[in-house]
Coordinates of C-alpha atoms in Angstrom, one line a residue:
V1087 CA 0.2 7.7 -6.0
F1088 CA -2.6 6.5 -3.6
D1089 CA -5.0 8.2 -1.2
L1090 CA -6.4 6.1 1.6
D1091 CA -9.4 7.2 3.7
I1092 CA -8.5 5.3 6.9
R1093 CA -11.8 5.6 8.6
R1094 CA -13.8 4.3 5.6
G1095 CA -11.1 1.9 4.2
S1096 CA -11.6 3.4 0.7
L1097 CA -8.5 3.6 -1.4
W1098 CA -7.9 5.6 -4.6
W1099 CA -5.1 4.6 -6.9
S1100 CA -3.7 6.8 -9.7
D1101 CA -3.8 5.4 -13.3
S1102 CA 0.0 5.1 -13.1
L1103 CA -0.2 2.6 -10.3
Y1104 CA -2.7 0.5 -12.2
A1105 CA -0.4 0.6 -15.2
L1106 CA 2.8 -0.1 -13.1
F1107 CA 1.2 -3.3 -11.7
G1108 CA -0.6 -4.3 -14.9
Y1109 CA -4.1 -3.9 -13.8
A1110 CA -6.9 -2.0 -15.5
P1111 CA -9.0 0.1 -13.1
E1112 CA -12.1 -2.0 -13.9
Q1113 CA -10.3 -5.1 -12.8
L1114 CA -9.9 -4.0 -9.2
R1115 CA -12.2 -2.0 -7.0
M1116 CA -9.4 -0.7 -4.8
S1117 CA -9.9 -0.7 -1.1
R1118 CA -7.7 -1.5 1.9
S1119 CA -8.9 -5.1 1.8
T1120 CA -8.1 -5.4 -1.9
W1121 CA -4.6 -4.0 -1.3
T1122 CA -4.0 -6.5 1.5
A1123 CA -5.2 -9.4 -0.7
L1124 CA -2.5 -8.5 -3.2
V1125 CA 0.3 -8.5 -0.6
H1126 CA 2.3 -11.8 -0.6
P1127 CA 0.8 -14.2 2.0
E1128 CA 4.1 -14.5 3.8
D1129 CA 4.4 -10.7 4.1
V1130 CA 0.8 -9.9 5.1
E1131 CA 1.1 -10.1 8.8
Q1132 CA 4.3 -8.1 9.0
V1133 CA 3.0 -5.4 6.6
T1134 CA -0.3 -5.0 8.2
S1135 CA 1.1 -5.0 11.8
S1136 CA 3.6 -2.3 10.9
F1137 CA 0.9 -0.3 9.2
E1138 CA -1.4 -0.5 12.2
R1139 CA 1.5 0.3 14.6
A1140 CA 2.2 3.5 12.6
L1141 CA -1.4 4.5 12.8
A1142 CA -1.7 3.8 16.5
T1143 CA 1.6 5.3 17.7
G1144 CA 1.2 8.7 16.2
D1145 CA 3.7 8.4 13.5
D1146 CA 3.5 10.9 10.6
E1147 CA 4.8 8.4 8.0
W1148 CA 4.8 4.7 7.1
H1149 CA 7.4 3.0 5.0
K1150 CA 7.6 -0.7 4.1
E1151 CA 9.1 -3.0 1.5
Y1152 CA 7.3 -6.2 0.7
R1153 CA 6.1 -8.4 -2.2
F1154 CA 3.0 -7.4 -4.2
L1155 CA 1.1 -9.4 -6.8
H1156 CA 1.5 -8.1 -10.4
A1157 CA -1.3 -8.8 -12.9
R1158 CA 1.2 -11.2 -14.6
G1159 CA 0.7 -13.5 -11.7
E1160 CA 4.1 -13.0 -10.2
Y1161 CA 5.1 -11.1 -7.1
V1162 CA 7.3 -8.0 -7.4
R1163 CA 9.2 -6.2 -4.7
V1164 CA 7.7 -2.8 -3.8
A1165 CA 8.5 0.0 -1.5
T1166 CA 5.5 1.9 -0.2
R1167 CA 5.7 5.2 1.6
G1168 CA 2.7 7.1 3.0
L1169 CA 2.2 10.3 4.9
I1170 CA -0.3 10.0 7.7
Q1171 CA -2.8 12.9 8.3
R1172 CA -4.4 13.1 11.8
D1173 CA -7.3 14.9 13.3
A1174 CA -7.2 17.3 16.2
R1175 CA -7.2 14.3 18.7
G1176 CA -4.3 12.6 16.9
R1177 CA -6.3 9.9 15.3
A1178 CA -5.2 8.8 11.8
T1179 CA -7.7 9.9 9.2
R1180 CA -5.9 9.7 5.8
M1181 CA -2.7 8.4 4.2
V1182 CA -1.4 9.8 0.9
G1183 CA 1.7 8.2 -0.6
G1184 CA 3.2 6.2 -3.4
M1185 CA 4.3 2.7 -4.3
L1186 CA 7.4 1.9 -6.4
D1187 CA 8.4 -1.4 -8.0
I1188 CA 11.9 -2.0 -6.7
T1189 CA 12.3 -5.5 -8.0
D1190 CA 15.2 -4.7 -10.4
A1191 CA 17.0 -2.6 -7.8
R1192 CA 16.9 -5.5 -5.3
R1193 CA 18.4 -7.9 -7.8
D1194 CA 21.6 -6.0 -8.1

């Protein structure tokens, strides 16, 4: 589970996400920029543009599959889904969601 404050760029990760990807909380000071840095370089542009588009177009949800750096030094395939909260003017303020490692499922 994650909770992103879109205006501040601050990102909270649950302990289970740290464990899933092999990181200790003290290893990463999670933020939007930290998350972006862990996305595979070939996927960054596509992932960030789809994220920004969801925020700008008024979508209530964002979903994307991409490669994410595991602490082991290898990339795993993940699926991320976030629910977007908006203020009274429709501006995105927060996203709450989850990330799943789907590497094994994609190998079948």
